Coordinates of C-alpha atoms in Angstrom, one line a residue:
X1 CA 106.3 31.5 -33.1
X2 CA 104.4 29.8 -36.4
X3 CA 101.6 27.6 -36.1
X4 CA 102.8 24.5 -37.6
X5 CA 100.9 21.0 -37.5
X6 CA 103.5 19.1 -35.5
X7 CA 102.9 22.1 -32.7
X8 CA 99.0 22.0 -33.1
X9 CA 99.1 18.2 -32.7
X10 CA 101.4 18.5 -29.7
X11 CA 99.6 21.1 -28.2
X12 CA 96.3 18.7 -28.8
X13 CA 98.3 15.9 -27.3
X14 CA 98.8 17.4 -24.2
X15 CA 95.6 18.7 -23.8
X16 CA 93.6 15.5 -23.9
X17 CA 96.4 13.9 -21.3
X18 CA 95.3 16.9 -19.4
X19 CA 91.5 16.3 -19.8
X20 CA 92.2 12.4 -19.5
X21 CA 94.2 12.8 -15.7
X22 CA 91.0 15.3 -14.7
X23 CA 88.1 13.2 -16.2
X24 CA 89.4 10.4 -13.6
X25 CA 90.6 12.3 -11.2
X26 CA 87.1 13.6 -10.8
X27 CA 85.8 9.8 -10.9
X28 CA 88.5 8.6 -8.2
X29 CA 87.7 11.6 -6.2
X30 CA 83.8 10.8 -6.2
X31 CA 84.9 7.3 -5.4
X32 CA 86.8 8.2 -2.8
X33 CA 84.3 10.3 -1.4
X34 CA 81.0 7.8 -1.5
X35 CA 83.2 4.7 -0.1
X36 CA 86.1 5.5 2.2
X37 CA 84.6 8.9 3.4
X38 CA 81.2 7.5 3.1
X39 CA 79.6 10.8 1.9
X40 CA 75.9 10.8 0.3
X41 CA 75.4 11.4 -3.2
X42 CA 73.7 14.9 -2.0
X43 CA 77.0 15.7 -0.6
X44 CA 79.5 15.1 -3.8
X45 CA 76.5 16.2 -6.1
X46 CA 79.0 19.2 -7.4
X47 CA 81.4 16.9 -8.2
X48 CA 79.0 14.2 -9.6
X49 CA 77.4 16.8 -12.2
X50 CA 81.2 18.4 -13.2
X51 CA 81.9 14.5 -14.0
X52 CA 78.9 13.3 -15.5
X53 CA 78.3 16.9 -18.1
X54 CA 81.9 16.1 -19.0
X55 CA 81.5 12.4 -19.9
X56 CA 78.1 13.4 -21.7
X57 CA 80.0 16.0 -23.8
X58 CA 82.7 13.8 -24.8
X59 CA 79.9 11.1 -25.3
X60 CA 78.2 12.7 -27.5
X61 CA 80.9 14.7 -29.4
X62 CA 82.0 11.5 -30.5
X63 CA 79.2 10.1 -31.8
X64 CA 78.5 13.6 -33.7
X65 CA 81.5 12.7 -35.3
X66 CA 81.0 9.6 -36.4
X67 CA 83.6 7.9 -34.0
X68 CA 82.8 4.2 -32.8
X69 CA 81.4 3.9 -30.0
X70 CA 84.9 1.1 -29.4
X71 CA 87.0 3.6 -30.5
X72 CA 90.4 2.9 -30.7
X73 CA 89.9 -1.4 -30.8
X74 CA 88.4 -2.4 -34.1
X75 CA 85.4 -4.2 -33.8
X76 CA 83.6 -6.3 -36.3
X77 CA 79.5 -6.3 -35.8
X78 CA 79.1 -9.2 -33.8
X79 CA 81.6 -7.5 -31.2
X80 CA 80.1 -4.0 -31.1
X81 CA 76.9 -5.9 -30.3
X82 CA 78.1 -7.8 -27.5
X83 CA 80.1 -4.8 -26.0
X84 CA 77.5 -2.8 -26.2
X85 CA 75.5 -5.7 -23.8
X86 CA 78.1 -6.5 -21.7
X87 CA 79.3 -3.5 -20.9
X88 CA 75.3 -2.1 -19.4
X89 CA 75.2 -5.6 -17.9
X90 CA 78.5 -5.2 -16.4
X91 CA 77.9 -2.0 -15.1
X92 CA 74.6 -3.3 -13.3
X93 CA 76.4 -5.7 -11.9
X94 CA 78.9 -3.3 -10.4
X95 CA 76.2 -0.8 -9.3
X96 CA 74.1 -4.1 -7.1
X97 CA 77.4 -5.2 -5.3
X98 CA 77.9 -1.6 -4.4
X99 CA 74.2 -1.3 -2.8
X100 CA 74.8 -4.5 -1.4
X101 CA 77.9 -3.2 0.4
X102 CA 76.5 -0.2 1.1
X103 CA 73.1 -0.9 2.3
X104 CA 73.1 -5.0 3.2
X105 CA 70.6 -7.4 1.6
X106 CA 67.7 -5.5 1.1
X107 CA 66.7 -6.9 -2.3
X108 CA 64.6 -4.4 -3.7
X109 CA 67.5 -2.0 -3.4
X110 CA 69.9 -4.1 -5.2
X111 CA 68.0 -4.9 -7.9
X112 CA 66.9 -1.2 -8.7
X113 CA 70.4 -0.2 -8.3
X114 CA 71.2 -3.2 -11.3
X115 CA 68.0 -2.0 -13.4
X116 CA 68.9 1.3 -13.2
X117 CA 72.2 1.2 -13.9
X118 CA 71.8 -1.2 -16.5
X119 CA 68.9 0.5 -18.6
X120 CA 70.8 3.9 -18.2
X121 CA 73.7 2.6 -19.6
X122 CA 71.9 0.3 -22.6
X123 CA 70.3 3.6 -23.2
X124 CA 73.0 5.5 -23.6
X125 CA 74.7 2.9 -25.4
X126 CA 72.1 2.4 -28.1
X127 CA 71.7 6.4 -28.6
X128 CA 75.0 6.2 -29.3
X129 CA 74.7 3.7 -31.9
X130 CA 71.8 6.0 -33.5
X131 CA 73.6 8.7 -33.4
X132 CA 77.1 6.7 -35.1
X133 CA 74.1 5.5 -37.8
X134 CA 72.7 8.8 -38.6
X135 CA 76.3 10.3 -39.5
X136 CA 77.2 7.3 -41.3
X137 CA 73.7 7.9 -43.3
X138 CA 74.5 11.4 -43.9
X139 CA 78.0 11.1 -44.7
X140 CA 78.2 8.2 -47.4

């Protein structure tokens, strides 16, 4: 069999399907786990790292490349600024309401689980954006 383009890109295709169904299958699994199971993070830690070293990977491959961090909706400026908020603020947001129903209304908890979600995520975000500006810097 020859090793054309259209079978490379097919092959690639079905590949990144493959990676796509795992990467959140993992994720629902760990969901799954934490909130109908109601397992500790200790317990689902495998699971959590085989998750979290695959997102960072594909994270940062990205960037490395030069990819936006919006990648595949076209953003102007303005719009890659805001998403790249909204998207930390969201996810602190996400992370008190699940302390809250995890724990109750113990304050302290919910707001550490919102800063640390939300500074983890802004941090991640903006390395990104360093990253994206580098290559751009060293490609043009």
């Amino acid at each position: 069999m020859k090793n054309d383009e259209r079978v490379n890109a097919d092959a690639q295709i079905a590949k990144s399907i493959g990676y796509t169904i795992f990467w959140f299958g993992i994720f629902l699994v760990l969901l799954y786990r934490w909130f109908v199971l109601n397992q500790t993070f200790m317990d689902t830690l495998d699971f959590f790292l085989v998750w979290f070293i695959a997102s960072l990977v594909q994270f940062f491959t990205l960037a490395s490349k030069g990819i936006p961090i919006t990648y595949p909706v076209a953003m102007n400026d303005k719009e890659q600024r805001n998403f790249v908020f909204l998207v930390p603020l969201l996810a602190g947001i996400l992370t008190a309401i699940s302390v809250f129903l995890r724990i109750g209304m113990d304050i302290r908890s919910i707001l550490g689980g919102f800063t640390v979600s939300f500074f983890a995520t802004l941090f991640l975000f903006i390395l990104y954006k360093i990253i994206l500006y580098l290559w751009e810097k060293r490609n043009t």
